[in-house]
Amino acid sequence: MPRPVTTPATMRAVSQDTAGSPEVLKVVETDRPEPARGEVLVRVHAAGVNPADWKTRERGVFASGAVPPFTLGFDVSGVVEAVGAGVTIFQPGDEVFGMPRFPHPAGAYAEYVTAPARHFAPRPHGLDHIRAGALPLASLTAWQALVDTARIRPGQRVLIHAAAGGVGHLAVQIAKARGAYVIATASAAKHDLLRTLGADELIDYRTQDVADTVRDVDVVLDSIGGPNWARSLRTLRRGGTLVSILPLDDTFPTRQAEEAGVRAVFMLVEPDRQGLREISALVEEGRLRVLVDTVFPLEQAAQAHRLGETGRTTGKIVLAVTPAPEKQ
């Protein structure tokens, strides 16, 4: 399709030529992509930073066979710049957010991305691009784990580990919005915040062993793994569900779960337009808010990764992507 006259042919993007430490990330000038059939071209205003990003940077976990150089990033908030043939749900100028292509590379650390139109949804009313850019991957992970996989119901007891983290703080609110009783683990310094988000019971993981203090849980959402899997198993009532958002390995207590009569599964988030719309409704109803820890400019992607890898942030890290200047 014809290129809009105001859209530049090139763009800035964060690229890496090899796997490694945050220092491999660099800003480059590259060709702007064109939307294929069924795709939209989105001018990126903000891109969320997620553990999947630094795992891919370091080890190629979600590169899906892509050969460097490639651009990281899955969370997008921006404005539709152009639409490919056959797209009817968006038009240029629409404000959107989404988690396109996951787990395949989406290239969100850039001024423009292309992706299937139905990997996006309208940006929630009243939510700026920074907060909308922080929302998709973490909120869809929480939604798909709790609602689609565990099918939580009103009155159930839900245990959420790392509750002040990117996925955790959203999971607390989603579980509460579904009528659950929420038990959250976090350092004591973050307990007051989590109470404001709806947590009913707080566990300080530094001083309390959750396996000794929590019982009769219906659902556990685990984003820690390792020995925490076995401890979480001990909190579940028979018939309960443990959902891990970390890939399972030999330490996962599959046999113990079967013996205990509980369901234990690994869930990988996927693009989900309907899920985004459900999340957007919660935001617009005032029942879900995303916490942003730190905002970095695109040029400081390496600093953003270094902060994220400390594991001590509250909420999300976001890259503010300066839009490419329009040509007159």
Short mmCIF file of C-alpha atoms in Angstrom, two decimals:
data_model
loop_
_atom_site.label_atom_id
_atom_site.label_comp_id
_atom_site.label_asym_id
_atom_site.label_seq_id
_atom_site.Cartn_x
_atom_site.Cartn_y
_atom_site.Cartn_z
CA MET A 1 0.00 0.00 0.00
CA PRO A 2 1.22 3.58 -0.54
CA ARG A 3 3.35 4.94 2.27
CA PRO A 4 1.89 7.98 4.08
CA VAL A 5 3.95 11.03 3.16
CA THR A 6 4.48 11.94 6.82
CA THR A 7 5.97 8.56 7.77
CA PRO A 8 9.77 8.35 7.51
CA ALA A 9 11.39 5.44 5.71
CA THR A 10 13.76 4.76 8.62
CA MET A 11 13.44 4.58 12.39
CA ARG A 12 15.48 4.29 15.56
CA ALA A 13 15.53 0.92 17.28
CA VAL A 14 17.46 -0.83 20.03
CA SER A 15 19.41 -3.69 18.47
CA GLN A 16 21.88 -6.34 19.56
CA ASP A 17 24.44 -8.15 17.42
CA THR A 18 25.09 -10.91 19.93
CA ALA A 19 23.69 -12.38 23.14
CA GLY A 20 25.16 -11.06 26.35
CA SER A 21 25.02 -8.45 29.11
CA PRO A 22 23.02 -5.19 28.86
CA GLU A 23 25.99 -3.56 27.12
CA VAL A 24 25.15 -5.43 23.90
CA LEU A 25 22.07 -3.19 23.46
CA LYS A 26 22.61 -0.21 21.15
CA VAL A 27 20.46 2.29 19.29
CA VAL A 28 20.64 2.00 15.49
CA GLU A 29 18.95 3.57 12.48
CA THR A 30 17.13 0.94 10.46
CA ASP A 31 14.44 0.56 7.82
CA ARG A 32 10.90 1.09 9.00
CA PRO A 33 8.74 -2.02 8.48
CA GLU A 34 5.71 -2.15 6.18
CA PRO A 35 2.43 -3.74 7.29
CA ALA A 36 1.59 -6.96 5.47
CA ARG A 37 -1.94 -8.21 4.81
CA GLY A 38 -3.92 -8.27 8.04
CA GLU A 39 -1.31 -6.20 9.87
CA VAL A 40 -1.07 -2.67 11.23
CA LEU A 41 1.91 -0.35 11.45
CA VAL A 42 2.02 1.17 14.95
CA ARG A 43 4.01 4.22 15.90
CA VAL A 44 5.34 3.24 19.33
CA HIS A 45 5.02 5.72 22.17
CA ALA A 46 5.99 3.38 25.03
CA ALA A 47 7.37 -0.14 25.38
CA GLY A 48 7.22 -2.17 28.57
CA VAL A 49 10.34 -3.95 29.81
CA ASN A 50 9.83 -7.54 30.97
CA PRO A 51 11.91 -10.47 32.26
CA ALA A 52 11.34 -12.09 28.87
CA ASP A 53 13.33 -9.24 27.36
CA TRP A 54 16.49 -9.66 29.40
CA LYS A 55 16.30 -13.45 29.18
CA THR A 56 16.16 -13.11 25.40
CA ARG A 57 18.98 -10.56 25.38
CA GLU A 58 21.20 -12.85 27.43
CA ARG A 59 20.23 -16.32 26.23
CA GLY A 60 17.89 -15.96 23.26
CA VAL A 61 15.02 -17.57 25.19
CA PHE A 62 12.21 -15.92 23.22
CA ALA A 63 14.13 -15.19 20.04
CA SER A 64 12.34 -18.17 18.40
CA GLY A 65 15.25 -18.94 16.12
CA ALA A 66 15.89 -15.33 15.12
CA VAL A 67 19.52 -14.66 14.26
CA PRO A 68 21.10 -11.42 15.56
CA PRO A 69 20.89 -8.60 14.97
CA PHE A 70 17.37 -8.38 16.40
CA THR A 71 15.27 -5.95 18.44
CA LEU A 72 13.75 -6.86 21.80
CA GLY A 73 10.39 -5.92 23.28
CA PHE A 74 6.83 -7.24 23.35
CA ASP A 75 4.75 -4.55 25.13
CA VAL A 76 3.47 -1.75 22.90
CA SER A 77 1.36 1.35 23.35
CA GLY A 78 1.09 3.67 20.39
CA VAL A 79 -0.91 4.99 17.46
CA VAL A 80 -1.84 3.17 14.26
CA GLU A 81 0.11 4.78 11.42
CA ALA A 82 -1.08 2.60 8.54
CA VAL A 83 -3.09 -0.57 7.94
CA GLY A 84 -2.41 -3.47 5.63
CA ALA A 85 -4.86 -4.97 3.17
CA GLY A 86 -7.91 -6.54 4.79
CA VAL A 87 -7.72 -4.74 8.14
CA THR A 88 -11.14 -3.40 9.16
CA ILE A 89 -10.96 -3.00 12.95
CA PHE A 90 -8.45 -0.13 13.02
CA GLN A 91 -7.63 2.90 10.96
CA PRO A 92 -4.74 5.40 11.05
CA GLY A 93 -4.90 7.56 14.16
CA ASP A 94 -6.38 4.89 16.45
CA GLU A 95 -4.61 4.55 19.80
CA VAL A 96 -3.84 0.94 20.67
CA PHE A 97 -1.96 -1.29 23.08
CA GLY A 98 -0.96 -4.92 22.90
CA MET A 99 1.57 -7.73 23.18
CA PRO A 100 2.07 -8.62 19.52
CA ARG A 101 3.58 -11.87 18.25
CA PHE A 102 4.68 -13.29 21.63
CA PRO A 103 6.62 -15.55 22.06
CA HIS A 104 8.04 -14.64 18.66
CA PRO A 105 10.07 -11.41 18.31
CA ALA A 106 7.92 -8.28 18.10
CA GLY A 107 10.63 -5.60 18.10
CA ALA A 108 8.87 -3.16 20.45
CA TYR A 109 12.08 -1.29 21.39
CA ALA A 110 11.68 0.78 18.26
CA GLU A 111 9.79 3.75 16.88
CA TYR A 112 7.54 1.53 14.74
CA VAL A 113 6.30 -2.06 14.84
CA THR A 114 4.08 -4.15 12.59
CA ALA A 115 1.90 -6.98 13.81
CA PRO A 116 -1.45 -8.69 13.16
CA ALA A 117 -4.23 -6.19 13.83
CA ARG A 118 -5.98 -8.53 16.25
CA HIS A 119 -2.94 -8.63 18.52
CA PHE A 120 -3.95 -5.10 19.60
CA ALA A 121 -6.94 -3.53 21.34
CA PRO A 122 -7.99 0.10 21.82
CA ARG A 123 -5.96 1.83 24.51
CA PRO A 124 -7.99 2.13 27.74
CA HIS A 125 -9.66 5.52 28.19
CA GLY A 126 -7.85 7.66 30.73
CA LEU A 127 -4.62 5.66 30.58
CA ASP A 128 -1.57 7.41 29.15
CA HIS A 129 0.86 5.66 26.81
CA ILE A 130 3.46 5.04 29.52
CA ARG A 131 1.06 3.10 31.72
CA ALA A 132 -0.60 1.42 28.75
CA GLY A 133 2.83 0.33 27.55
CA ALA A 134 3.46 -1.26 30.94
CA LEU A 135 0.25 -3.27 30.89
CA PRO A 136 -0.11 -5.92 28.14
CA LEU A 137 2.31 -8.78 28.86
CA ALA A 138 2.05 -8.66 32.65
CA SER A 139 -1.72 -8.21 32.76
CA LEU A 140 -2.39 -10.86 30.12
CA THR A 141 -0.15 -13.27 32.03
CA ALA A 142 -2.12 -12.66 35.22
CA TRP A 143 -5.48 -12.84 33.43
CA GLN A 144 -4.73 -16.01 31.49
CA ALA A 145 -3.23 -17.71 34.55
CA LEU A 146 -6.02 -16.86 36.99
CA VAL A 147 -9.11 -16.58 34.81
CA ASP A 148 -8.50 -18.81 31.78
CA THR A 149 -6.31 -21.49 33.37
CA ALA A 150 -7.26 -21.65 37.07
CA ARG A 151 -10.82 -20.36 36.50
CA ILE A 152 -10.96 -18.61 39.86
CA ARG A 153 -14.38 -18.11 41.39
CA PRO A 154 -15.76 -15.74 44.04
CA GLY A 155 -14.79 -16.76 47.55
CA GLN A 156 -11.79 -18.86 46.54
CA ARG A 157 -8.46 -18.42 48.31
CA VAL A 158 -5.70 -17.32 45.91
CA LEU A 159 -2.01 -17.18 46.80
CA ILE A 160 0.11 -14.83 44.65
CA HIS A 161 3.88 -14.92 44.96
CA ALA A 162 6.08 -11.87 44.26
CA ALA A 163 2.91 -9.82 44.56
CA ALA A 164 4.61 -6.43 44.20
CA GLY A 165 6.24 -7.36 40.90
CA GLY A 166 5.07 -6.66 37.37
CA VAL A 167 2.73 -9.65 37.07
CA GLY A 168 2.04 -9.97 40.79
CA HIS A 169 0.56 -6.55 41.51
CA LEU A 170 -1.83 -6.91 38.58
CA ALA A 171 -2.73 -10.47 39.59
CA VAL A 172 -3.70 -9.26 43.06
CA GLN A 173 -6.17 -6.81 41.55
CA ILE A 174 -7.56 -9.23 38.96
CA ALA A 175 -8.12 -11.90 41.61
CA LYS A 176 -9.83 -9.36 43.85
CA ALA A 177 -12.02 -8.14 40.98
CA ARG A 178 -13.12 -11.77 40.48
CA GLY A 179 -14.21 -11.99 44.12
CA ALA A 180 -11.30 -14.01 45.51
CA TYR A 181 -9.66 -13.82 48.93
CA VAL A 182 -6.08 -12.80 48.11
CA ILE A 183 -2.98 -13.88 49.99
CA ALA A 184 0.16 -12.10 48.77
CA THR A 185 3.87 -12.65 49.39
CA ALA A 186 6.23 -9.67 49.39
CA SER A 187 8.78 -7.95 51.60
CA ALA A 188 7.25 -6.17 54.59
CA ALA A 189 8.04 -2.76 53.10
CA LYS A 190 5.54 -3.43 50.30
CA HIS A 191 2.65 -4.71 52.42
CA ASP A 192 0.86 -1.38 52.81
CA LEU A 193 0.89 -0.86 49.05
CA LEU A 194 -0.48 -4.33 48.41
CA ARG A 195 -3.29 -3.74 50.89
CA THR A 196 -4.34 -0.71 48.84
CA LEU A 197 -4.42 -2.97 45.78
CA GLY A 198 -6.76 -5.40 47.52
CA ALA A 199 -4.60 -8.05 49.21
CA ASP A 200 -6.44 -9.54 52.20
CA GLU A 201 -3.49 -11.30 53.81
CA LEU A 202 0.24 -10.54 53.55
CA ILE A 203 3.19 -12.88 53.99
CA ASP A 204 6.73 -11.52 54.45
CA TYR A 205 8.77 -14.08 52.52
CA ARG A 206 11.92 -12.94 54.32
CA THR A 207 10.68 -13.95 57.76
CA GLN A 208 7.85 -16.42 57.10
CA ASP A 209 7.77 -19.72 55.26
CA VAL A 210 4.54 -19.71 53.28
CA ALA A 211 4.33 -23.49 53.51
CA ASP A 212 4.13 -23.24 57.31
CA THR A 213 1.67 -20.34 57.51
CA VAL A 214 -0.84 -20.76 54.65
CA ARG A 215 -3.31 -23.61 54.15
CA ASP A 216 -6.44 -24.50 52.15
CA VAL A 217 -5.56 -22.41 49.10
CA ASP A 218 -7.53 -22.99 45.90
CA VAL A 219 -5.11 -21.37 43.44
CA VAL A 220 -1.40 -20.49 43.55
CA LEU A 221 0.21 -18.20 40.97
CA ASP A 222 3.96 -18.81 41.08
CA SER A 223 6.53 -16.61 39.31
CA ILE A 224 9.53 -17.70 41.39
CA GLY A 225 10.02 -21.43 40.74
CA GLY A 226 12.73 -23.66 42.20
CA PRO A 227 12.10 -24.69 45.83
CA ASN A 228 9.06 -22.41 45.87
CA TRP A 229 7.11 -24.90 43.77
CA ALA A 230 7.23 -27.55 46.49
CA ARG A 231 6.42 -25.03 49.23
CA SER A 232 3.45 -23.76 47.22
CA LEU A 233 2.17 -27.30 46.76
CA ARG A 234 1.85 -27.68 50.52
CA THR A 235 -0.50 -24.70 50.72
CA LEU A 236 -3.07 -26.12 48.30
CA ARG A 237 -6.24 -27.93 49.24
CA ARG A 238 -7.08 -31.11 47.35
CA GLY A 239 -8.41 -30.22 43.92
CA GLY A 240 -6.51 -26.92 43.89
CA THR A 241 -4.39 -25.53 41.05
CA LEU A 242 -0.76 -24.40 40.93
CA VAL A 243 -0.02 -22.25 37.88
CA SER A 244 3.63 -21.56 37.16
CA ILE A 245 4.58 -18.87 34.66
CA LEU A 246 8.15 -20.19 34.63
CA PRO A 247 9.05 -23.17 32.42
CA LEU A 248 9.06 -26.40 34.37
CA ASP A 249 12.27 -28.36 34.97
CA ASP A 250 13.35 -31.46 36.87
CA THR A 251 12.74 -29.73 40.20
CA PHE A 252 9.01 -29.36 39.53
CA PRO A 253 7.11 -31.67 41.93
CA THR A 254 4.92 -33.40 39.34
CA ARG A 255 4.66 -36.67 41.26
CA GLN A 256 3.94 -34.89 44.55
CA ALA A 257 1.21 -32.86 42.88
CA GLU A 258 -0.45 -36.01 41.61
CA GLU A 259 -0.22 -37.66 45.02
CA ALA A 260 -1.70 -34.56 46.66
CA GLY A 261 -4.60 -34.51 44.23
CA VAL A 262 -3.83 -31.08 42.83
CA ARG A 263 -3.33 -29.73 39.33
CA ALA A 264 0.10 -28.26 38.57
CA VAL A 265 0.69 -26.61 35.18
CA PHE A 266 3.00 -24.28 33.29
CA MET A 267 1.30 -21.49 31.36
CA LEU A 268 2.83 -19.41 28.56
CA VAL A 269 1.02 -16.15 27.82
CA GLU A 270 -0.18 -15.53 24.27
CA PRO A 271 -1.62 -12.61 22.28
CA ASP A 272 -5.25 -12.18 23.28
CA ARG A 273 -7.44 -9.35 21.99
CA GLN A 274 -10.41 -10.37 24.12
CA GLY A 275 -8.21 -10.57 27.21
CA LEU A 276 -6.92 -7.06 26.49
CA ARG A 277 -10.49 -5.81 26.24
CA GLU A 278 -11.38 -7.41 29.59
CA ILE A 279 -8.32 -5.81 31.17
CA SER A 280 -9.16 -2.47 29.59
CA ALA A 281 -12.66 -2.67 31.11
CA LEU A 282 -11.19 -3.20 34.58
CA VAL A 283 -8.92 -0.19 34.09
CA GLU A 284 -11.79 2.01 32.95
CA GLU A 285 -13.92 0.86 35.89
CA GLY A 286 -11.14 1.86 38.30
CA ARG A 287 -10.60 -1.73 39.45
CA LEU A 288 -7.13 -2.19 37.95
CA ARG A 289 -4.15 0.13 37.99
CA VAL A 290 -0.67 -0.52 36.73
CA LEU A 291 2.28 0.61 38.83
CA VAL A 292 5.26 2.05 36.98
CA ASP A 293 8.55 1.87 38.87
CA THR A 294 10.85 3.73 36.47
CA VAL A 295 10.67 5.25 32.97
CA PHE A 296 13.78 5.33 30.77
CA PRO A 297 14.25 6.89 27.33
CA LEU A 298 14.80 4.44 24.47
CA GLU A 299 18.53 5.20 24.50
CA GLN A 300 18.81 3.87 28.06
CA ALA A 301 17.47 0.38 27.40
CA ALA A 302 20.62 -1.11 28.92
CA GLN A 303 20.04 0.78 32.19
CA ALA A 304 16.43 -0.43 32.19
CA HIS A 305 17.62 -4.03 31.92
CA ARG A 306 20.15 -3.62 34.69
CA LEU A 307 17.44 -2.30 36.99
CA GLY A 308 15.01 -5.06 36.04
CA GLU A 309 17.57 -7.77 36.70
CA THR A 310 17.93 -6.65 40.32
CA GLY A 311 14.47 -8.11 40.95
CA ARG A 312 13.70 -5.28 43.36
CA THR A 313 11.33 -3.09 41.41
CA THR A 314 7.71 -2.40 42.35
CA GLY A 315 5.52 -2.68 39.28
CA LYS A 316 6.87 -2.18 35.79
CA ILE A 317 9.77 -0.56 33.95
CA VAL A 318 8.90 1.30 30.74
CA LEU A 319 10.84 2.75 27.81
CA ALA A 320 9.52 6.09 26.56
CA VAL A 321 9.97 5.88 22.80
CA THR A 322 10.30 9.32 21.23
CA PRO A 323 8.18 9.26 18.05
CA ALA A 324 10.02 9.86 14.80
CA PRO A 325 9.57 13.48 13.61
CA GLU A 326 7.01 13.99 10.89
CA LYS A 327 8.30 15.23 7.56
CA GLN A 328 6.56 18.23 6.11
#
